[in-house]
mmCIF file of C-alpha atoms in Angstrom:
data_model
loop_
_atom_site.group_PDB
_atom_site.id
_atom_site.type_symbol
_atom_site.label_atom_id
_atom_site.label_comp_id
_atom_site.label_asym_id
_atom_site.label_seq_id
_atom_site.Cartn_x
_atom_site.Cartn_y
_atom_site.Cartn_z
ATOM 1 C CA UNK R 17 -1.391 -25.184 8.021
ATOM 2 C CA UNK R 18 1.023 -23.733 10.589
ATOM 3 C CA UNK R 19 1.670 -20.018 9.224
ATOM 4 C CA UNK R 20 4.504 -17.279 10.404
ATOM 5 C CA UNK R 21 3.822 -14.052 9.270
ATOM 6 C CA UNK R 22 6.997 -11.703 9.541
ATOM 7 C CA UNK R 23 5.355 -8.189 9.737
ATOM 8 C CA UNK R 24 7.970 -5.426 8.691
ATOM 9 C CA UNK R 25 5.022 -2.909 10.567
ATOM 10 C CA UNK R 26 2.057 -4.042 12.800
ATOM 11 C CA UNK R 27 -0.420 -2.762 15.109
ATOM 12 C CA UNK R 28 -0.930 -0.424 16.539
ATOM 13 C CA UNK R 29 0.580 1.298 13.289
ATOM 14 C CA UNK R 30 -2.344 1.443 10.675
ATOM 15 C CA UNK R 31 -0.824 1.596 7.184
ATOM 16 C CA UNK R 32 -1.383 -0.455 3.954
ATOM 17 C CA UNK R 33 0.997 -3.286 5.099
ATOM 18 C CA UNK R 34 -1.099 -3.726 8.824
ATOM 19 C CA UNK R 35 -4.491 -3.721 7.200
ATOM 20 C CA UNK R 36 -3.724 -6.373 4.479
ATOM 21 C CA UNK R 37 -2.121 -8.529 7.383
ATOM 22 C CA UNK R 38 -5.279 -8.122 9.735
ATOM 23 C CA UNK R 39 -7.899 -9.359 6.667
ATOM 24 C CA UNK R 40 -5.556 -12.107 6.124
ATOM 25 C CA UNK R 41 -5.657 -13.110 9.845
ATOM 26 C CA UNK R 42 -9.197 -12.906 9.855
ATOM 27 C CA UNK R 43 -9.400 -15.306 6.657
ATOM 28 C CA UNK R 44 -6.547 -17.883 8.291
ATOM 29 C CA UNK R 45 -8.784 -17.669 11.549
ATOM 30 C CA UNK R 46 -11.845 -18.613 9.855
ATOM 31 C CA UNK R 47 -10.353 -21.694 8.319
ATOM 32 C CA UNK R 48 -8.569 -22.709 11.618
ATOM 33 C CA UNK R 49 -5.081 -22.225 10.665
ATOM 34 C CA UNK R 50 -2.449 -21.722 13.523
ATOM 35 C CA UNK R 51 -0.811 -18.486 13.141
ATOM 36 C CA UNK R 52 2.235 -16.648 14.506
ATOM 37 C CA UNK R 53 2.930 -13.162 13.560
ATOM 38 C CA UNK R 54 6.770 -11.796 14.110
ATOM 39 C CA UNK R 55 6.764 -7.788 14.271
ATOM 40 C CA UNK R 56 8.619 -5.182 15.900
ATOM 41 C CA UNK R 57 7.903 -4.152 19.309
ATOM 42 C CA UNK R 58 5.917 -1.165 20.395
ATOM 43 C CA UNK R 59 5.953 1.513 23.215
ATOM 44 C CA UNK R 60 1.977 0.999 23.333
ATOM 45 C CA UNK R 61 1.521 -0.662 26.636
ATOM 46 C CA UNK R 62 -2.301 -1.740 25.735
ATOM 47 C CA UNK R 63 -1.033 -3.603 22.296
ATOM 48 C CA UNK R 64 -2.588 -7.192 22.048
ATOM 49 C CA UNK R 65 -0.701 -10.434 22.384
ATOM 50 C CA UNK R 66 -3.148 -12.090 20.188
ATOM 51 C CA UNK R 67 -4.935 -10.786 16.967
ATOM 52 C CA UNK R 68 -7.655 -12.975 15.373
ATOM 53 C CA UNK R 69 -6.247 -15.921 16.769
ATOM 54 C CA UNK R 70 -2.651 -15.248 16.215
ATOM 55 C CA UNK R 71 -0.177 -15.156 18.503
ATOM 56 C CA UNK R 72 2.001 -11.748 18.132
ATOM 57 C CA UNK R 73 5.899 -12.373 18.886
ATOM 58 C CA UNK R 74 7.521 -9.010 19.326
ATOM 59 C CA UNK R 75 11.357 -8.329 18.706
ATOM 60 C CA UNK R 76 13.123 -5.456 20.246
ATOM 61 C CA UNK R 77 12.972 -2.605 17.954
ATOM 62 C CA UNK R 78 14.021 1.334 17.940
ATOM 63 C CA UNK R 79 11.740 4.283 16.462
ATOM 64 C CA UNK R 80 12.743 5.201 12.616
ATOM 65 C CA UNK R 81 14.439 8.592 13.020
ATOM 66 C CA UNK R 82 12.053 11.675 11.562
ATOM 67 C CA UNK R 83 9.006 8.997 11.741
ATOM 68 C CA UNK R 84 8.828 8.134 15.343
ATOM 69 C CA UNK R 85 5.843 5.670 15.189
ATOM 70 C CA UNK R 86 7.270 3.518 12.583
ATOM 71 C CA UNK R 87 9.661 0.986 14.455
ATOM 72 C CA UNK R 88 12.899 -1.195 12.932
ATOM 73 C CA UNK R 89 13.387 -4.407 14.750
ATOM 74 C CA UNK R 90 16.651 -5.038 16.097
ATOM 75 C CA UNK R 91 18.855 -8.207 16.202
ATOM 76 C CA UNK R 92 20.086 -10.652 13.652
ATOM 77 C CA UNK R 93 19.403 -13.904 11.455
ATOM 78 C CA UNK R 94 19.922 -15.969 14.108
ATOM 79 C CA UNK R 95 17.138 -14.597 16.305
ATOM 80 C CA UNK R 96 14.521 -14.923 13.850
ATOM 81 C CA UNK R 97 15.997 -18.305 12.835
ATOM 82 C CA UNK R 98 15.577 -19.531 16.257
ATOM 83 C CA UNK R 99 11.903 -18.509 16.767
ATOM 84 C CA UNK R 100 10.914 -20.249 13.102
ATOM 85 C CA UNK R 101 12.765 -23.490 14.411
ATOM 86 C CA UNK R 102 10.814 -23.453 17.433
ATOM 87 C CA UNK R 103 7.591 -22.629 15.834
ATOM 88 C CA UNK R 104 8.025 -25.141 12.739
ATOM 89 C CA UNK R 105 5.771 -23.365 10.232
ATOM 90 C CA UNK R 106 4.641 -24.923 6.784
ATOM 91 C CA UNK R 107 5.091 -22.031 5.196
ATOM 92 C CA UNK R 108 6.633 -18.040 5.885
ATOM 93 C CA UNK R 109 4.726 -15.184 4.576
ATOM 94 C CA UNK R 110 7.421 -12.027 4.303
ATOM 95 C CA UNK R 111 4.738 -8.616 4.724
ATOM 96 C CA UNK R 112 6.647 -5.922 2.843
ATOM 97 C CA UNK R 113 9.884 -7.124 3.859
ATOM 98 C CA UNK R 114 12.877 -5.114 3.959
ATOM 99 C CA UNK R 115 14.992 -5.124 7.159
ATOM 100 C CA UNK R 116 12.999 -7.684 9.602
ATOM 101 C CA UNK R 117 12.073 -9.479 6.318
ATOM 102 C CA UNK R 118 15.296 -9.847 4.974
ATOM 103 C CA UNK R 119 16.619 -11.556 8.192
ATOM 104 C CA UNK R 120 13.374 -13.816 8.127
ATOM 105 C CA UNK R 121 13.964 -15.039 4.375
ATOM 106 C CA UNK R 122 17.585 -15.792 5.297
ATOM 107 C CA UNK R 123 16.277 -17.769 8.203
ATOM 108 C CA UNK R 124 13.737 -19.553 6.249
ATOM 109 C CA UNK R 125 16.045 -20.502 3.561
ATOM 110 C CA UNK R 126 18.564 -21.997 5.895
ATOM 111 C CA UNK R 127 15.719 -23.778 7.554
ATOM 112 C CA UNK R 128 14.374 -24.943 4.061
ATOM 113 C CA UNK R 129 11.088 -23.587 4.906
ATOM 114 C CA UNK R 130 9.258 -22.176 1.745
ATOM 115 C CA UNK R 131 8.475 -18.308 1.671
ATOM 116 C CA UNK R 132 5.765 -16.395 0.150
ATOM 117 C CA UNK R 133 7.006 -12.597 0.032
ATOM 118 C CA UNK R 134 4.322 -9.714 -0.484
ATOM 119 C CA UNK R 135 5.892 -6.909 -2.439
ATOM 120 C CA UNK R 136 4.138 -3.815 -1.281
ATOM 121 C CA UNK R 137 6.146 -0.527 -0.302
ATOM 122 C CA UNK R 138 8.373 0.939 -3.157
ATOM 123 C CA UNK R 139 11.256 1.806 -0.543
ATOM 124 C CA UNK R 140 14.083 2.423 -2.889
ATOM 125 C CA UNK R 141 12.145 5.307 -4.284
ATOM 126 C CA UNK R 142 11.455 6.494 -0.960
ATOM 127 C CA UNK R 143 15.561 7.581 -1.078
ATOM 128 C CA UNK R 144 15.340 10.841 -2.878
ATOM 129 C CA UNK R 145 12.227 11.945 -1.559
ATOM 130 C CA UNK R 146 14.003 12.009 1.764
ATOM 131 C CA UNK R 147 16.930 13.507 0.659
ATOM 132 C CA UNK R 148 18.921 10.404 0.338
ATOM 133 C CA UNK R 149 19.581 9.529 -3.450
ATOM 134 C CA UNK R 150 22.754 7.496 -2.852
ATOM 135 C CA UNK R 151 20.882 4.882 -1.137
ATOM 136 C CA UNK R 152 18.417 3.982 -3.653
ATOM 137 C CA UNK R 153 20.843 1.232 -5.392
ATOM 138 C CA UNK R 154 21.720 -0.256 -2.012
ATOM 139 C CA UNK R 155 18.133 -0.248 -1.193
ATOM 140 C CA UNK R 156 17.123 -2.037 -4.816
ATOM 141 C CA UNK R 157 20.031 -4.368 -4.144
ATOM 142 C CA UNK R 158 18.285 -5.347 -0.661
ATOM 143 C CA UNK R 159 14.871 -5.992 -2.436
ATOM 144 C CA UNK R 160 16.285 -8.045 -5.020
ATOM 145 C CA UNK R 161 17.980 -10.150 -2.571
ATOM 146 C CA UNK R 162 14.997 -10.712 -0.494
ATOM 147 C CA UNK R 163 12.950 -11.570 -3.727
ATOM 148 C CA UNK R 164 15.301 -13.775 -5.550
ATOM 149 C CA UNK R 165 15.821 -15.886 -1.997
ATOM 150 C CA UNK R 166 12.099 -16.087 -1.785
ATOM 151 C CA UNK R 167 9.765 -19.073 -3.000
ATOM 152 C CA UNK R 168 7.483 -17.105 -4.511
ATOM 153 C CA UNK R 169 6.810 -12.993 -4.705
ATOM 154 C CA UNK R 170 3.403 -11.506 -5.228
ATOM 155 C CA UNK R 171 2.799 -7.966 -6.210
ATOM 156 C CA UNK R 172 -0.007 -6.010 -6.297
ATOM 157 C CA UNK R 173 -0.334 -4.247 -9.580
ATOM 158 C CA UNK R 174 1.054 -4.412 -13.316
ATOM 159 C CA UNK R 175 3.448 -1.801 -12.908
ATOM 160 C CA UNK R 176 5.023 -3.533 -9.690
ATOM 161 C CA UNK R 177 5.125 -6.989 -11.333
ATOM 162 C CA UNK R 178 6.795 -5.505 -14.510
ATOM 163 C CA UNK R 179 9.189 -3.317 -12.051
ATOM 164 C CA UNK R 180 10.224 -6.553 -10.606
ATOM 165 C CA UNK R 181 10.713 -8.834 -13.296
ATOM 166 C CA UNK R 182 12.663 -6.028 -15.024
ATOM 167 C CA UNK R 183 14.925 -6.243 -12.036
ATOM 168 C CA UNK R 184 15.492 -10.036 -12.683
ATOM 169 C CA UNK R 185 12.863 -11.536 -10.141
ATOM 170 C CA UNK R 186 11.291 -14.313 -12.079
ATOM 171 C CA UNK R 187 9.283 -16.074 -9.630
ATOM 172 C CA UNK R 188 6.821 -13.451 -9.090
ATOM 173 C CA UNK R 189 3.058 -13.310 -9.872
ATOM 174 C CA UNK R 190 -0.152 -11.133 -8.989
ATOM 175 C CA UNK R 191 -2.068 -10.633 -5.951
ATOM 176 C CA UNK R 192 -4.156 -7.821 -5.589
ATOM 177 C CA UNK R 193 -6.193 -6.552 -2.852
ATOM 178 C CA UNK R 194 -9.309 -6.928 -1.716
ATOM 179 C CA UNK R 195 -11.974 -4.195 -0.630
ATOM 180 C CA UNK R 196 -14.951 -4.055 2.099
ATOM 181 C CA UNK R 197 -17.716 -3.202 0.027
ATOM 182 C CA UNK R 198 -20.271 -3.243 2.913
ATOM 183 C CA UNK R 199 -18.053 -0.647 5.019
ATOM 184 C CA UNK R 200 -17.320 1.321 1.983
ATOM 185 C CA UNK R 201 -20.432 2.260 0.078
ATOM 186 C CA UNK R 202 -22.358 5.195 -1.078
ATOM 187 C CA UNK R 203 -24.722 5.161 1.465
ATOM 188 C CA UNK R 204 -22.717 6.271 3.925
ATOM 189 C CA UNK R 205 -22.505 9.504 2.496
ATOM 190 C CA UNK R 206 -23.629 12.066 5.230
ATOM 191 C CA UNK R 207 -24.946 15.702 4.802
ATOM 192 C CA UNK R 208 -24.020 16.457 8.745
ATOM 193 C CA UNK R 209 -20.434 15.587 8.070
ATOM 194 C CA UNK R 210 -20.276 17.514 4.966
ATOM 195 C CA UNK R 211 -21.590 20.526 6.612
ATOM 196 C CA UNK R 212 -19.188 20.276 9.461
ATOM 197 C CA UNK R 213 -16.183 20.355 7.177
ATOM 198 C CA UNK R 214 -17.539 22.813 4.486
ATOM 199 C CA UNK R 215 -20.368 24.876 6.052
ATOM 200 C CA UNK R 216 -20.473 26.818 2.834
ATOM 201 C CA UNK R 217 -22.169 24.140 0.813
ATOM 202 C CA UNK R 218 -18.732 23.642 -1.013
ATOM 203 C CA UNK R 219 -18.202 20.425 -2.879
ATOM 204 C CA UNK R 220 -15.498 18.324 -0.977
ATOM 205 C CA UNK R 221 -11.912 17.129 -2.894
ATOM 206 C CA UNK R 222 -10.842 14.587 -0.516
ATOM 207 C CA UNK R 223 -7.144 12.910 0.482
ATOM 208 C CA UNK R 224 -6.951 9.779 2.626
ATOM 209 C CA UNK R 225 -3.362 8.609 3.531
ATOM 210 C CA UNK R 226 -0.405 9.010 5.611
ATOM 211 C CA UNK R 227 0.957 12.457 5.718
ATOM 212 C CA UNK R 228 4.520 11.612 5.062
ATOM 213 C CA UNK R 229 6.862 12.956 2.379
ATOM 214 C CA UNK R 230 6.479 10.091 0.328
ATOM 215 C CA UNK R 231 2.522 10.862 -0.359
ATOM 216 C CA UNK R 232 3.510 14.423 -1.993
ATOM 217 C CA UNK R 233 0.507 15.665 -0.276
ATOM 218 C CA UNK R 234 1.760 19.259 -0.963
ATOM 219 C CA UNK R 235 1.024 18.988 -4.456
ATOM 220 C CA UNK R 236 -2.290 19.426 -3.738
ATOM 221 C CA UNK R 237 -1.461 22.943 -3.112
ATOM 222 C CA UNK R 238 -2.685 23.677 -6.779
ATOM 223 C CA UNK R 239 -5.917 23.109 -5.522
ATOM 224 C CA UNK R 240 -6.473 25.540 -3.055
ATOM 225 C CA UNK R 241 -8.091 27.941 -5.100
ATOM 226 C CA UNK R 242 -10.393 25.747 -7.245
ATOM 227 C CA UNK R 243 -13.742 27.779 -7.324
ATOM 228 C CA UNK R 244 -16.429 26.394 -4.994
ATOM 229 C CA UNK R 245 -14.637 23.449 -3.714
ATOM 230 C CA UNK R 246 -12.907 22.545 -0.023
ATOM 231 C CA UNK R 247 -9.830 20.693 0.268
ATOM 232 C CA UNK R 248 -10.187 17.667 2.971
ATOM 233 C CA UNK R 249 -7.215 15.942 4.213
ATOM 234 C CA UNK R 250 -7.761 12.719 6.313
ATOM 235 C CA UNK R 251 -4.775 11.194 8.038
ATOM 236 C CA UNK R 252 -1.760 11.941 10.068
ATOM 237 C CA UNK R 253 2.122 11.576 10.205
ATOM 238 C CA UNK R 254 5.088 13.604 10.528
ATOM 239 C CA UNK R 255 4.352 16.087 7.783
ATOM 240 C CA UNK R 256 0.980 17.503 9.263
ATOM 241 C CA UNK R 257 2.689 20.798 10.773
ATOM 242 C CA UNK R 258 4.116 21.473 7.455
ATOM 243 C CA UNK R 259 1.178 20.518 5.422
ATOM 244 C CA UNK R 260 -1.187 22.655 7.804
ATOM 245 C CA UNK R 261 1.078 25.687 6.735
ATOM 246 C CA UNK R 262 1.262 25.081 3.182
ATOM 247 C CA UNK R 263 -2.297 24.197 2.963
ATOM 248 C CA UNK R 264 -4.132 26.879 5.391
ATOM 249 C CA UNK R 265 -7.718 26.823 3.880
ATOM 250 C CA UNK R 266 -7.738 22.891 4.026
ATOM 251 C CA UNK R 267 -9.661 21.096 6.467
ATOM 252 C CA UNK R 268 -7.329 18.532 8.307
ATOM 253 C CA UNK R 269 -9.314 15.973 10.318
ATOM 254 C CA UNK R 270 -6.452 13.888 11.493
ATOM 255 C CA UNK R 271 -6.607 10.124 11.385
ATOM 256 C CA UNK R 272 -9.946 8.515 11.001
ATOM 257 C CA UNK R 273 -10.800 4.983 11.146
ATOM 258 C CA UNK R 274 -13.962 2.312 11.028
ATOM 259 C CA UNK R 275 -16.955 3.970 10.462
ATOM 260 C CA UNK R 276 -15.926 7.399 10.911
ATOM 261 C CA UNK R 277 -13.294 6.867 7.741
ATOM 262 C CA UNK R 278 -16.151 5.366 5.633
ATOM 263 C CA UNK R 279 -18.445 8.056 6.250
ATOM 264 C CA UNK R 280 -15.721 10.676 5.452
ATOM 265 C CA UNK R 281 -14.803 9.007 2.106
ATOM 266 C CA UNK R 282 -18.294 8.595 1.127
ATOM 267 C CA UNK R 283 -18.985 12.082 1.731
ATOM 268 C CA UNK R 284 -16.137 13.244 -0.651
ATOM 269 C CA UNK R 285 -17.297 14.654 -4.095
ATOM 270 C CA UNK R 286 -13.728 13.719 -5.667
ATOM 271 C CA UNK R 287 -10.867 11.816 -4.122
ATOM 272 C CA UNK R 288 -7.107 12.888 -5.057
ATOM 273 C CA UNK R 289 -4.222 10.839 -4.820
ATOM 274 C CA UNK R 290 -0.701 12.694 -5.612
ATOM 275 C CA UNK R 291 1.734 10.100 -4.577
ATOM 276 C CA UNK R 292 4.062 8.652 -7.444
ATOM 277 C CA UNK R 293 5.267 5.612 -4.995
ATOM 278 C CA UNK R 294 2.002 3.683 -4.761
ATOM 279 C CA UNK R 295 2.254 -0.326 -5.476
ATOM 280 C CA UNK R 296 -1.428 -0.724 -5.306
ATOM 281 C CA UNK R 297 -3.192 2.445 -3.219
ATOM 282 C CA UNK R 298 -5.854 0.716 -1.400
ATOM 283 C CA UNK R 299 -7.401 4.409 -0.555
ATOM 284 C CA UNK R 300 -8.153 4.725 -4.351
ATOM 285 C CA UNK R 301 -10.500 1.160 -4.011
ATOM 286 C CA UNK R 302 -12.138 2.556 -0.907
ATOM 287 C CA UNK R 303 -12.840 5.686 -2.463
ATOM 288 C CA UNK R 304 -14.452 4.016 -5.792
ATOM 289 C CA UNK R 305 -16.637 1.553 -3.565
ATOM 290 C CA UNK R 306 -17.941 4.576 -1.845
ATOM 291 C CA UNK R 307 -19.101 5.936 -5.357
ATOM 292 C CA UNK R 308 -16.323 8.554 -5.569
ATOM 293 C CA UNK R 309 -14.447 9.264 -8.808
ATOM 294 C CA UNK R 310 -10.807 9.528 -8.363
ATOM 295 C CA UNK R 311 -7.861 11.768 -9.900
ATOM 296 C CA UNK R 312 -4.232 10.324 -9.439
ATOM 297 C CA UNK R 313 -0.848 10.401 -10.590
ATOM 298 C CA UNK R 314 -0.453 7.866 -13.615
ATOM 299 C CA UNK R 315 2.359 5.573 -12.179
ATOM 300 C CA UNK R 316 1.985 2.419 -9.950
ATOM 301 C CA UNK R 317 -1.180 0.966 -8.711
ATOM 302 C CA UNK R 318 -3.347 3.545 -9.605
ATOM 303 C CA UNK R 319 -2.906 2.864 -13.478
ATOM 304 C CA UNK R 320 -4.703 -0.624 -12.609
ATOM 305 C CA UNK R 321 -7.426 0.734 -10.765
ATOM 306 C CA UNK R 322 -8.488 4.114 -12.615
ATOM 307 C CA UNK R 323 -9.826 3.933 -16.196
ATOM 308 C CA UNK R 324 -9.117 7.358 -17.706
ATOM 309 C CA UNK R 325 -12.511 9.135 -18.771
ATOM 310 C CA UNK R 326 -14.441 6.543 -17.467
ATOM 311 C CA UNK R 327 -13.968 5.940 -13.402
ATOM 312 C CA UNK R 328 -11.474 9.141 -13.085
ATOM 313 C CA UNK R 329 -8.557 11.113 -14.288
ATOM 314 C CA UNK R 330 -4.804 9.785 -14.264
ATOM 315 C CA UNK R 331 -2.379 12.839 -14.720
ATOM 316 C CA UNK R 332 1.748 12.513 -15.886
ATOM 317 C CA UNK R 333 3.913 12.141 -12.643
ATOM 318 C CA UNK R 334 4.828 15.966 -11.609
ATOM 319 C CA UNK R 335 2.104 17.599 -14.081
ATOM 320 C CA UNK R 336 0.495 19.782 -11.376
ATOM 321 C CA UNK R 337 -1.332 21.737 -14.219
ATOM 322 C CA UNK R 338 -2.889 18.241 -15.241
ATOM 323 C CA UNK R 339 -3.841 17.413 -11.684
ATOM 324 C CA UNK R 340 -5.826 20.795 -11.694
ATOM 325 C CA UNK R 341 -7.067 20.659 -15.258
ATOM 326 C CA UNK R 342 -8.987 17.043 -14.310
ATOM 327 C CA UNK R 343 -9.980 18.339 -10.827
ATOM 328 C CA UNK R 344 -11.717 21.288 -12.342
ATOM 329 C CA UNK R 345 -12.989 19.158 -15.167
ATOM 330 C CA UNK R 346 -15.025 16.959 -12.775
ATOM 331 C CA UNK R 347 -15.817 19.547 -10.094
ATOM 332 C CA UNK R 348 -17.314 21.845 -12.990
ATOM 333 C CA UNK R 349 -19.590 19.035 -14.377
ATOM 334 C CA UNK R 350 -21.803 17.358 -12.099
ATOM 335 C CA UNK R 351 -23.582 14.630 -14.734
ATOM 336 C CA UNK R 352 -19.653 13.868 -15.669
ATOM 337 C CA UNK R 353 -18.769 13.493 -12.056
ATOM 338 C CA UNK R 354 -21.666 11.524 -11.405
ATOM 339 C CA UNK R 355 -21.032 9.404 -14.372
ATOM 340 C CA UNK R 356 -17.586 8.411 -13.304
ATOM 341 C CA UNK R 357 -18.826 7.921 -9.596
ATOM 342 C CA UNK R 358 -21.166 5.206 -11.039
ATOM 343 C CA UNK R 359 -18.638 3.640 -13.063
ATOM 344 C CA UNK R 360 -16.170 3.927 -10.304
ATOM 345 C CA UNK R 361 -18.352 1.743 -7.930
ATOM 346 C CA UNK R 362 -19.481 -0.564 -10.693
ATOM 347 C CA UNK R 363 -15.432 -1.232 -11.102
ATOM 348 C CA UNK R 364 -14.775 -2.479 -7.500
ATOM 349 C CA UNK R 365 -17.738 -4.811 -6.676
ATOM 350 C CA UNK R 366 -16.626 -8.354 -6.286
ATOM 351 C CA UNK R 367 -13.329 -7.742 -5.292
ATOM 352 C CA UNK R 368 -13.763 -9.261 -1.622
ATOM 353 C CA UNK R 369 -11.391 -9.908 0.662
ATOM 354 C CA UNK R 370 -12.304 -13.427 1.106
ATOM 355 C CA UNK R 371 -11.332 -14.231 -2.628
ATOM 356 C CA UNK R 372 -8.143 -12.320 -2.283
ATOM 357 C CA UNK R 373 -7.131 -14.360 0.727
ATOM 358 C CA UNK R 374 -8.316 -17.852 -0.707
ATOM 359 C CA UNK R 375 -6.085 -16.900 -3.734
ATOM 360 C CA UNK R 376 -3.257 -16.229 -1.197
ATOM 361 C CA UNK R 377 -3.927 -19.703 0.519
ATOM 362 C CA UNK R 378 -3.671 -21.189 -2.758
ATOM 363 C CA UNK R 379 -0.003 -19.537 -3.352
ATOM 364 C CA UNK R 380 0.910 -20.685 0.464
ATOM 365 C CA UNK R 381 -0.117 -24.873 -0.875
ATOM 366 C CA UNK R 382 1.672 -24.140 -4.350
ATOM 367 C CA UNK R 383 5.032 -23.228 -2.402
ATOM 368 C CA UNK R 384 4.572 -26.084 0.462
ATOM 369 C CA UNK R 385 4.327 -28.370 -2.447
ATOM 370 C CA UNK R 386 6.892 -27.081 -4.649
ATOM 371 C CA UNK R 387 4.512 -26.347 -7.589
ATOM 372 C CA UNK R 388 6.124 -23.762 -10.004
ATOM 373 C CA UNK R 389 4.350 -20.498 -10.664
ATOM 374 C CA UNK R 390 2.501 -20.221 -14.004
ATOM 375 C CA UNK R 391 3.608 -17.285 -15.350
ATOM 376 C CA UNK R 392 1.475 -14.724 -17.367
ATOM 377 C CA UNK R 393 2.442 -12.371 -19.539
ATOM 378 C CA UNK R 394 1.615 -9.128 -18.273
ATOM 379 C CA UNK R 395 2.199 -5.988 -20.410
ATOM 380 C CA UNK R 396 2.874 -2.540 -19.731
ATOM 381 C CA UNK R 397 -0.169 -0.750 -18.797
ATOM 382 C CA UNK R 398 -0.707 2.082 -21.469
ATOM 383 C CA UNK R 399 1.226 5.354 -20.991
ATOM 384 C CA UNK R 400 -0.264 8.563 -19.870
ATOM 385 C CA UNK R 401 1.629 10.357 -22.745
ATOM 386 C CA UNK R 402 4.536 9.250 -25.175
ATOM 387 C CA UNK R 403 7.143 7.406 -23.225
ATOM 388 C CA UNK R 404 5.902 8.232 -20.258
ATOM 389 C CA UNK R 405 8.020 8.284 -16.862
ATOM 390 C CA UNK R 406 6.166 5.375 -15.534
ATOM 391 C CA UNK R 407 7.228 3.505 -18.542
ATOM 392 C CA UNK R 408 10.842 4.469 -18.126
ATOM 393 C CA UNK R 409 10.678 3.621 -14.235
ATOM 394 C CA UNK R 410 9.912 -0.110 -15.221
ATOM 395 C CA UNK R 411 12.907 -0.679 -17.133
ATOM 396 C CA UNK R 412 15.818 -2.721 -15.642
ATOM 397 C CA UNK R 413 18.715 -0.319 -13.945
ATOM 398 C CA UNK R 414 22.403 -1.882 -13.747
ATOM 399 C CA UNK R 415 22.599 -3.672 -10.496
ATOM 400 C CA UNK R 416 24.789 -2.542 -7.415
ATOM 401 C CA UNK R 417 27.269 -4.771 -5.747
ATOM 402 C CA UNK R 418 26.185 -6.658 -2.975
ATOM 403 C CA UNK R 419 24.804 -4.395 -0.214
ATOM 404 C CA UNK R 420 25.480 -4.631 3.701
ATOM 405 C CA UNK R 421 23.304 -6.764 5.866
ATOM 406 C CA UNK R 422 21.444 -4.537 8.420
#
């Protein structure tokens, strides 16, 4: 096949969207497919023009205010339409579309090229966290327009699938994420690394992810004085300086990748993730594959990944007392922690990227052939408490009027 992947973000920026695209490119290269990636430009002079056999077409872009390593592509629908017309793909893959992806969705529609849109980032819900709640309805309107135009939308979790269906997007199916169980594994646990971040022999509570407002890392301040523990924050981002001031006793490693990251995650005793806007949360899967139990907020992707009282604990969004209670429960009971760790490890075995990418290719073939999506009935994941926040947030909201085109 000839496939065009339109990436809202791509290398050198590493995030969940980029990681998924790279795994897909590896799979398509092995299959012998021809792939074009359309992505924002970068200021990095060393960036590659070909990645896993795919040529990368860079569009002029500007840095996002307050988050300079994220870039927004410039130009209109016509520019993307011309690129797609020249390349003539069989299918267009829209990776977490919002700005560039919206232009590509319109361009592909005008050209009659089928599209598969991957819903991966809950952009509208970021609005309140970034102090612009008045933009939330406009952002949801943009998301709806993109996915109503797409031939098929794929969501990564039950929560995200129900969220989209609740907004009237019906051509939506499930496509989860794989995990590299060779790279992330319990045997990567490293006593030397543990001693470097917790020289007093403390048990390690770890977080991995971007240090950005939407990740709510500041909530981990409630764990600062849990006896006999050391909080370790892996990652980088615009909030790092503020978080270092808010969490003076935590260890900040900065960005880690490759084997460094695998070693760090396997060396945790417990993984925590306080963010409420995760459509999937790949770092939870990587922790579980490393034999590390999880405490996470009970909304979004973690609802599918963490089984309460078996592989970890989920707490009601905003209930930081509950977060602390669950962490102390596992930090204070070694036998329970080891049992949760073993169950967490077992729960992700078999979730390989090759299997997930083969499933994605079947979706490509379906939209190329015009095969309707066979819908499954997805029920809401059981709530953490009576009429919980995540259940309310999955309900339909009143749609705003048509938004302006960026």
